[in-house]
Amino acid sequence: HLIHYLRLSHHLIVLNYLINTFDLYQLESISSEDIKVTDAVFDGVEVRVFEPPARGDESLKRGVVYIHGGGWALASARTSLYINLCRIMADSLKAVVVSIEYRLIPKACFPEQYHDALRATKHFLQPDVLAEYSVDPSRIAVSGDSAGGNLAAAVCQQLSKEEDLTVRPKLQALIYPVLQAFDFNTPSYQQNRNMPVLPRHVMINYWLYYFNANHDLAHALLINNHTALDVGQALSFRGHVNWTSLLPPSFKKDYKPVVQTTGKPEIIQKMPALLDVRAVPLLADNETLQLQPKTYVLTCENDVLRDDGAMYAKRLENAGVDVTLDHFHNCFHGCMIFTLWPTDFSAAFQTRSSYIKWLDENL
């Protein structure tokens, strides 16, 4: 299994190298006089906490729970790319940032990553824990990028349904989130099917690894055999991912839907998680979406996941949620974290600035 994982593609290997070797080029120390960085365990889950200095008026701080990306398989709260992002967030927002170190593939597969993120977030939301970190219970955001955006959306959905919670997130902020495995032929999947850093076949393989499934199913997923018209389990979800009605014309362009008449119902039987909202938040019902907090969704044009985020934003808007869709025409998947030499891209600073500005104005 591990050997197959390493052979996935040169794209994944290069991405892994970029993410995990940046400690060699780290520009800032982990801790400084301005931002205190500590490691903790929240309900059995490791986290890294970034705390800005106390202000003179001793007012409570804002709080952000951050969940890193990497296809549920790569990166870490302890890599320099995410340390740098969380430090800047803590400093810019004067907020306590909790970065969750959830378990990764292949040591853990769905739903373990989801459970880690949910447990750590619920622990932080406890009034006594918030008081320990001097965080205002009414000013907390849950956020994440890519696979972390997936986990952030799933966590917010679950939190919204737990009646015994005394503290709930004020905001959710999702950065190019991966939200569905129902349709691998949305316009953005077709348009960017061979686009670095995340080609379509790599994203499909991430899903298969997340579900600990047989990789022989990759081609069937690619042509949407798992959600063909004769797959009864998928019928009730089709409207939730109907991009012909959920996407603006500028996203749809001239692309056509790929809907198979006959497919392979056994795929859903082998991988029921394909239709599990804890893994695919875009499939949530309208009643759940109505309960979601004010939402920010960042999407990039050169990204197979562009339409995942745009469809979720539209469904939330249709459910009455206050949503900001922040689309970047010249940016690519994963760009926001690449602000350190030797990959300090202008796209990274552009997207990060817009994301932090929205948090600052709304949190």
Tab-separated table of C-alpha atoms in Angstrom:
chain	number	residue	atom	x	y	z
A	1	HIS	CA	0.000	0.000	0.000
A	2	LEU	CA	2.743	2.464	0.921
A	3	ILE	CA	4.766	1.591	-2.192
A	4	HIS	CA	1.721	2.224	-4.363
A	5	TYR	CA	1.207	5.516	-2.563
A	6	LEU	CA	4.750	6.673	-3.327
A	7	ARG	CA	4.311	5.739	-6.965
A	8	LEU	CA	1.076	7.707	-7.326
A	9	SER	CA	2.629	10.313	-9.628
A	10	HIS	CA	5.531	12.700	-9.871
A	11	HIS	CA	3.065	15.507	-9.102
A	12	LEU	CA	2.323	14.164	-5.633
A	13	ILE	CA	5.974	13.434	-4.891
A	14	VAL	CA	7.053	16.937	-5.892
A	15	LEU	CA	4.287	18.474	-3.782
A	16	ASN	CA	5.312	16.365	-0.818
A	17	TYR	CA	8.897	17.530	-1.264
A	18	LEU	CA	7.883	21.187	-1.431
A	19	ILE	CA	5.711	21.009	1.669
A	20	ASN	CA	7.970	18.958	3.888
A	21	THR	CA	11.381	20.463	3.138
A	22	PHE	CA	10.642	24.107	3.783
A	23	ASP	CA	12.150	23.985	7.247
A	24	LEU	CA	15.440	24.373	5.401
A	25	TYR	CA	14.282	27.770	4.170
A	26	GLN	CA	12.241	29.004	7.096
A	27	LEU	CA	12.582	32.767	7.330
A	28	GLU	CA	11.160	33.248	10.795
A	29	SER	CA	11.762	31.419	14.033
A	30	ILE	CA	8.897	29.328	15.405
A	31	SER	CA	8.467	31.531	18.444
A	32	SER	CA	9.282	35.167	19.007
A	33	GLU	CA	8.615	37.977	21.413
A	34	ASP	CA	5.440	38.799	19.490
A	35	ILE	CA	3.812	35.402	18.930
A	36	LYS	CA	3.942	32.630	21.522
A	37	VAL	CA	3.885	29.161	19.968
A	38	THR	CA	3.139	26.088	22.058
A	39	ASP	CA	2.141	22.482	21.434
A	40	ALA	CA	-0.832	20.992	23.256
A	41	VAL	CA	-3.198	18.023	23.151
A	42	PHE	CA	-6.919	18.732	22.754
A	43	ASP	CA	-9.000	15.638	23.566
A	44	GLY	CA	-6.260	13.306	22.362
A	45	VAL	CA	-5.440	15.353	19.249
A	46	GLU	CA	-2.158	17.239	18.878
A	47	VAL	CA	-2.456	20.953	18.115
A	48	ARG	CA	-0.091	23.882	17.766
A	49	VAL	CA	-1.326	27.106	19.376
A	50	PHE	CA	-0.254	30.584	18.246
A	51	GLU	CA	-0.944	33.348	20.769
A	52	PRO	CA	-0.443	37.074	20.211
A	53	PRO	CA	0.719	39.169	23.176
A	54	ALA	CA	-1.887	40.446	25.585
A	55	ARG	CA	-3.204	43.894	24.772
A	56	GLY	CA	-3.058	46.732	27.225
A	57	ASP	CA	-6.827	46.932	27.581
A	58	GLU	CA	-6.875	43.203	28.477
A	59	SER	CA	-9.778	42.631	26.092
A	60	LEU	CA	-10.506	39.103	24.922
A	61	LYS	CA	-8.880	37.905	21.710
A	62	ARG	CA	-10.446	36.464	18.612
A	63	GLY	CA	-9.932	32.768	17.868
A	64	VAL	CA	-9.305	30.759	14.691
A	65	VAL	CA	-9.251	26.980	14.398
A	66	TYR	CA	-7.109	26.184	11.341
A	67	ILE	CA	-6.990	22.813	9.548
A	68	HIS	CA	-4.149	22.335	7.071
A	69	GLY	CA	-4.452	20.883	3.575
A	70	GLY	CA	-2.483	18.182	1.775
A	71	GLY	CA	-5.018	15.624	0.513
A	72	TRP	CA	-5.456	14.180	4.034
A	73	ALA	CA	-2.002	12.667	3.392
A	74	LEU	CA	0.615	15.434	3.334
A	75	ALA	CA	1.810	18.439	5.314
A	76	SER	CA	1.566	19.199	9.012
A	77	ALA	CA	0.793	21.929	11.483
A	78	ARG	CA	4.531	21.850	12.165
A	79	THR	CA	5.799	22.541	8.641
A	80	SER	CA	7.127	26.013	7.982
A	81	LEU	CA	4.525	26.830	5.338
A	82	TYR	CA	1.705	26.451	7.860
A	83	ILE	CA	3.669	27.822	10.784
A	84	ASN	CA	4.273	30.955	8.729
A	85	LEU	CA	0.596	31.260	7.759
A	86	CYS	CA	-0.654	30.781	11.323
A	87	ARG	CA	1.884	33.211	12.773
A	88	ILE	CA	0.828	35.887	10.318
A	89	MET	CA	-2.843	35.216	11.043
A	90	ALA	CA	-2.262	35.443	14.795
A	91	ASP	CA	-0.326	38.690	14.387
A	92	SER	CA	-2.611	40.339	11.803
A	93	LEU	CA	-5.860	39.402	13.536
A	94	LYS	CA	-4.593	39.596	17.113
A	95	ALA	CA	-6.158	36.167	17.418
A	96	VAL	CA	-5.340	32.860	19.049
A	97	VAL	CA	-4.852	30.382	16.204
A	98	VAL	CA	-5.195	26.652	16.892
A	99	SER	CA	-3.610	24.577	14.114
A	100	ILE	CA	-4.796	20.959	14.215
A	101	GLU	CA	-2.324	18.116	13.697
A	102	TYR	CA	-4.780	15.466	12.543
A	103	ARG	CA	-3.581	11.983	11.620
A	104	LEU	CA	-2.615	11.369	8.002
A	105	ILE	CA	-2.954	8.682	5.356
A	106	PRO	CA	-1.815	5.881	5.331
A	107	LYS	CA	-1.746	5.589	9.137
A	108	ALA	CA	-5.343	6.784	9.327
A	109	CYS	CA	-8.162	6.940	6.779
A	110	PHE	CA	-11.694	8.320	6.782
A	111	PRO	CA	-13.359	9.001	9.154
A	112	GLU	CA	-10.368	9.377	11.503
A	113	GLN	CA	-9.194	12.735	10.117
A	114	TYR	CA	-12.719	14.069	10.510
A	115	HIS	CA	-12.967	12.778	14.076
A	116	ASP	CA	-9.595	14.343	14.975
A	117	ALA	CA	-10.648	17.728	13.615
A	118	LEU	CA	-14.038	17.583	15.321
A	119	ARG	CA	-12.654	16.523	18.710
A	120	ALA	CA	-9.958	19.193	18.748
A	121	THR	CA	-12.393	21.912	17.688
A	122	LYS	CA	-15.004	20.956	20.275
A	123	HIS	CA	-12.330	20.922	22.959
A	124	PHE	CA	-11.239	24.441	22.063
A	125	LEU	CA	-14.863	25.644	22.105
A	126	GLN	CA	-15.297	24.677	25.749
A	127	PRO	CA	-15.795	27.830	27.838
A	128	ASP	CA	-13.028	26.958	30.297
A	129	VAL	CA	-10.520	26.333	27.486
A	130	LEU	CA	-11.436	29.595	25.783
A	131	ALA	CA	-11.005	31.381	29.102
A	132	GLU	CA	-7.564	29.797	29.521
A	133	TYR	CA	-6.490	31.349	26.207
A	134	SER	CA	-8.431	34.601	26.775
A	135	VAL	CA	-10.576	34.039	23.677
A	136	ASP	CA	-13.941	35.711	23.141
A	137	PRO	CA	-16.531	32.898	22.743
A	138	SER	CA	-18.534	35.032	20.301
A	139	ARG	CA	-15.614	35.624	17.900
A	140	ILE	CA	-14.337	32.242	16.684
A	141	ALA	CA	-13.775	31.061	13.119
A	142	VAL	CA	-13.162	27.566	11.746
A	143	SER	CA	-10.990	27.558	8.654
A	144	GLY	CA	-8.870	25.342	6.415
A	145	ASP	CA	-7.410	24.945	2.953
A	146	SER	CA	-8.007	22.161	0.407
A	147	ALA	CA	-8.497	18.911	2.389
A	148	GLY	CA	-8.448	21.103	5.498
A	149	GLY	CA	-11.291	23.105	3.985
A	150	ASN	CA	-13.150	19.831	3.564
A	151	LEU	CA	-12.655	19.032	7.245
A	152	ALA	CA	-13.559	22.577	8.312
A	153	ALA	CA	-16.851	22.446	6.397
A	154	ALA	CA	-17.684	18.987	7.760
A	155	VAL	CA	-16.870	20.069	11.326
A	156	CYS	CA	-19.038	23.192	11.045
A	157	GLN	CA	-21.933	21.120	9.733
A	158	GLN	CA	-21.691	18.742	12.667
A	159	LEU	CA	-21.299	21.520	15.237
A	160	SER	CA	-24.410	23.220	13.891
A	161	LYS	CA	-26.462	20.115	14.703
A	162	GLU	CA	-25.205	19.533	18.263
A	163	GLU	CA	-27.793	21.061	20.538
A	164	ASP	CA	-25.753	20.858	23.736
A	165	LEU	CA	-22.969	23.186	22.571
A	166	THR	CA	-22.771	26.484	24.420
A	167	VAL	CA	-20.237	28.031	22.019
A	168	ARG	CA	-20.454	27.863	18.216
A	169	PRO	CA	-18.260	29.307	15.456
A	170	LYS	CA	-19.169	32.773	14.257
A	171	LEU	CA	-17.565	32.173	10.845
A	172	GLN	CA	-16.207	29.509	8.552
A	173	ALA	CA	-13.543	30.320	5.960
A	174	LEU	CA	-12.801	27.706	3.298
A	175	ILE	CA	-9.755	28.023	1.037
A	176	TYR	CA	-10.104	26.150	-2.305
A	177	PRO	CA	-11.915	23.355	-0.421
A	178	VAL	CA	-12.467	19.837	-1.726
A	179	LEU	CA	-16.149	19.172	-1.073
A	180	GLN	CA	-17.451	16.421	-3.324
A	181	ALA	CA	-16.527	13.138	-5.006
A	182	PHE	CA	-19.829	12.852	-6.877
A	183	ASP	CA	-18.841	14.445	-10.190
A	184	PHE	CA	-15.285	14.428	-11.505
A	185	ASN	CA	-16.382	16.175	-14.691
A	186	THR	CA	-17.492	19.573	-13.460
A	187	PRO	CA	-16.262	22.382	-15.733
A	188	SER	CA	-13.251	23.012	-13.504
A	189	TYR	CA	-12.344	19.320	-13.469
A	190	GLN	CA	-12.556	19.266	-17.268
A	191	GLN	CA	-10.763	22.568	-17.766
A	192	ASN	CA	-7.922	21.849	-15.321
A	193	ARG	CA	-7.663	18.080	-15.628
A	194	ASN	CA	-3.889	18.244	-16.257
A	195	MET	CA	-3.153	21.378	-14.241
A	196	PRO	CA	-0.363	21.369	-11.643
A	197	VAL	CA	-0.362	21.218	-8.624
A	198	LEU	CA	-3.492	19.078	-8.555
A	199	PRO	CA	-4.392	17.190	-11.766
A	200	ARG	CA	-7.705	15.352	-11.797
A	201	HIS	CA	-6.201	11.864	-11.528
A	202	VAL	CA	-4.213	12.903	-8.453
A	203	MET	CA	-7.357	14.236	-6.729
A	204	ILE	CA	-9.185	10.999	-7.510
A	205	ASN	CA	-6.340	9.023	-6.003
A	206	TYR	CA	-6.397	11.190	-2.890
A	207	TRP	CA	-10.079	10.244	-2.475
A	208	LEU	CA	-9.288	6.556	-2.932
A	209	TYR	CA	-6.538	6.726	-0.318
A	210	TYR	CA	-8.790	8.667	2.048
A	211	PHE	CA	-11.400	5.908	1.780
A	212	ASN	CA	-8.776	3.126	1.849
A	213	ALA	CA	-10.260	1.845	-1.406
A	214	ASN	CA	-9.027	-0.178	-4.365
A	215	HIS	CA	-7.202	1.984	-6.889
A	216	ASP	CA	-8.557	-0.108	-9.734
A	217	LEU	CA	-11.713	1.985	-9.305
A	218	ALA	CA	-9.999	5.200	-10.410
A	219	HIS	CA	-11.146	5.074	-14.034
A	220	ALA	CA	-14.744	4.318	-13.072
A	221	LEU	CA	-14.748	7.404	-10.851
A	222	LEU	CA	-13.151	9.532	-13.559
A	223	ILE	CA	-16.044	8.873	-15.952
A	224	ASN	CA	-18.688	9.154	-13.182
A	225	ASN	CA	-19.738	5.504	-13.285
A	226	HIS	CA	-20.292	5.647	-9.518
A	227	THR	CA	-23.109	8.196	-9.916
A	228	ALA	CA	-24.748	6.952	-13.104
A	229	LEU	CA	-28.516	7.277	-13.482
A	230	ASP	CA	-29.053	3.627	-12.530
A	231	VAL	CA	-27.172	4.013	-9.219
A	232	GLY	CA	-30.146	4.413	-6.906
A	233	GLN	CA	-28.150	5.471	-3.849
A	234	ALA	CA	-26.921	8.571	-5.686
A	235	LEU	CA	-30.225	9.816	-7.091
A	236	SER	CA	-31.306	11.868	-4.082
A	237	PHE	CA	-27.988	13.763	-4.093
A	238	ARG	CA	-27.888	14.684	-7.778
A	239	GLY	CA	-29.534	18.084	-7.300
A	240	HIS	CA	-26.968	19.050	-4.651
A	241	VAL	CA	-24.166	18.829	-7.237
A	242	ASN	CA	-26.039	20.041	-10.311
A	243	TRP	CA	-23.466	22.480	-11.613
A	244	THR	CA	-25.659	23.468	-14.561
A	245	SER	CA	-27.840	25.386	-12.098
A	246	LEU	CA	-25.320	26.181	-9.351
A	247	LEU	CA	-22.460	27.719	-11.349
A	248	PRO	CA	-22.357	31.125	-13.054
A	249	PRO	CA	-21.967	31.184	-16.856
A	250	SER	CA	-18.356	32.331	-16.532
A	251	PHE	CA	-17.571	29.043	-14.777
A	252	LYS	CA	-19.738	26.767	-16.926
A	253	LYS	CA	-18.326	28.088	-20.222
A	254	ASP	CA	-19.167	25.570	-22.973
A	255	TYR	CA	-18.598	22.404	-20.949
A	256	LYS	CA	-21.210	19.650	-20.967
A	257	PRO	CA	-22.303	17.401	-18.088
A	258	VAL	CA	-20.992	13.842	-18.019
A	259	VAL	CA	-23.865	11.684	-16.766
A	260	GLN	CA	-23.729	7.970	-17.449
A	261	THR	CA	-26.991	6.111	-18.088
A	262	THR	CA	-25.646	2.843	-16.711
A	263	GLY	CA	-22.792	2.544	-14.257
A	264	LYS	CA	-21.519	0.459	-11.398
A	265	PRO	CA	-23.740	0.537	-8.293
A	266	GLU	CA	-21.246	-1.755	-6.550
A	267	ILE	CA	-18.801	1.162	-6.277
A	268	ILE	CA	-21.050	2.877	-3.728
A	269	GLN	CA	-21.474	-0.422	-1.943
A	270	LYS	CA	-17.705	-0.764	-1.679
A	271	MET	CA	-17.210	2.927	-0.814
A	272	PRO	CA	-20.304	4.208	1.013
A	273	ALA	CA	-18.226	7.187	2.165
A	274	LEU	CA	-18.619	8.622	-1.354
A	275	LEU	CA	-22.085	9.719	-0.221
A	276	ASP	CA	-21.249	10.408	3.452
A	277	VAL	CA	-21.631	14.125	4.218
A	278	ARG	CA	-18.808	13.904	6.768
A	279	ALA	CA	-16.524	13.251	3.792
A	280	VAL	CA	-18.399	15.185	1.095
A	281	PRO	CA	-19.978	18.273	2.720
A	282	LEU	CA	-21.488	19.520	-0.559
A	283	LEU	CA	-24.042	16.687	-0.303
A	284	ALA	CA	-25.509	18.032	2.956
A	285	ASP	CA	-29.256	18.683	2.977
A	286	ASN	CA	-30.715	22.185	2.949
A	287	GLU	CA	-31.769	21.957	6.595
A	288	THR	CA	-28.118	21.529	7.608
A	289	LEU	CA	-26.907	24.284	5.300
A	290	GLN	CA	-29.389	26.740	6.824
A	291	LEU	CA	-27.597	26.326	10.161
A	292	GLN	CA	-24.125	27.241	8.864
A	293	PRO	CA	-22.314	30.372	10.055
A	294	LYS	CA	-21.354	33.315	7.882
A	295	THR	CA	-19.043	31.874	5.247
A	296	TYR	CA	-16.052	32.821	3.110
A	297	VAL	CA	-15.055	30.617	0.162
A	298	LEU	CA	-11.869	31.279	-1.812
A	299	THR	CA	-11.575	29.707	-5.256
A	300	CYS	CA	-8.924	29.775	-7.980
A	301	GLU	CA	-9.528	29.577	-11.721
A	302	ASN	CA	-6.664	27.166	-12.381
A	303	ASP	CA	-7.913	24.512	-9.992
A	304	VAL	CA	-9.960	21.333	-10.430
A	305	LEU	CA	-11.686	22.193	-7.130
A	306	ARG	CA	-12.878	25.638	-8.224
A	307	ASP	CA	-16.451	24.435	-8.804
A	308	ASP	CA	-16.628	22.535	-5.505
A	309	GLY	CA	-16.240	25.817	-3.655
A	310	ALA	CA	-18.493	27.800	-5.991
A	311	MET	CA	-21.313	25.243	-5.767
A	312	TYR	CA	-21.099	25.169	-1.974
A	313	ALA	CA	-21.193	28.965	-1.833
A	314	LYS	CA	-24.307	29.013	-4.041
A	315	ARG	CA	-26.068	26.302	-2.048
A	316	LEU	CA	-25.329	28.141	1.197
A	317	GLU	CA	-26.583	31.372	-0.330
A	318	ASN	CA	-29.772	29.617	-1.472
A	319	ALA	CA	-30.198	28.366	2.109
A	320	GLY	CA	-30.053	31.930	3.459
A	321	VAL	CA	-26.444	31.982	4.693
A	322	ASP	CA	-24.364	35.153	4.302
A	323	VAL	CA	-21.630	34.053	1.867
A	324	THR	CA	-18.614	35.705	0.242
A	325	LEU	CA	-17.216	33.919	-2.821
A	326	ASP	CA	-13.728	35.311	-3.396
A	327	HIS	CA	-12.572	34.129	-6.827
A	328	PHE	CA	-9.060	34.649	-8.226
A	329	HIS	CA	-8.756	34.393	-12.004
A	330	ASN	CA	-4.991	33.966	-12.261
A	331	CYS	CA	-4.302	31.736	-9.242
A	332	PHE	CA	-3.828	28.000	-8.751
A	333	HIS	CA	-4.642	25.332	-6.201
A	334	GLY	CA	-2.538	25.507	-3.050
A	335	CYS	CA	-1.069	28.886	-3.864
A	336	MET	CA	-1.862	30.664	-0.593
A	337	ILE	CA	0.733	28.900	1.541
A	338	PHE	CA	3.639	29.435	-0.860
A	339	THR	CA	4.980	32.706	0.546
A	340	LEU	CA	8.462	31.477	1.482
A	341	TRP	CA	11.517	31.410	-0.746
A	342	PRO	CA	12.140	29.674	-3.137
A	343	THR	CA	8.420	29.525	-4.015
A	344	ASP	CA	7.231	32.930	-2.880
A	345	PHE	CA	4.497	33.511	-5.450
A	346	SER	CA	2.577	36.750	-5.936
A	347	ALA	CA	-0.596	34.634	-6.033
A	348	ALA	CA	0.128	33.564	-2.470
A	349	PHE	CA	0.350	37.088	-1.100
A	350	GLN	CA	-2.704	38.173	-3.093
A	351	THR	CA	-4.942	35.378	-1.824
A	352	ARG	CA	-3.620	35.453	1.740
A	353	SER	CA	-4.150	39.194	2.005
A	354	SER	CA	-7.756	38.931	0.799
A	355	TYR	CA	-8.487	36.010	3.145
A	356	ILE	CA	-7.060	37.727	6.236
A	357	LYS	CA	-8.811	40.998	5.312
A	358	TRP	CA	-12.183	39.219	5.270
A	359	LEU	CA	-11.501	37.568	8.625
A	360	ASP	CA	-10.424	40.884	10.122
A	361	GLU	CA	-13.561	42.637	8.929
A	362	ASN	CA	-15.990	39.901	9.981
A	363	LEU	CA	-14.568	38.123	13.018
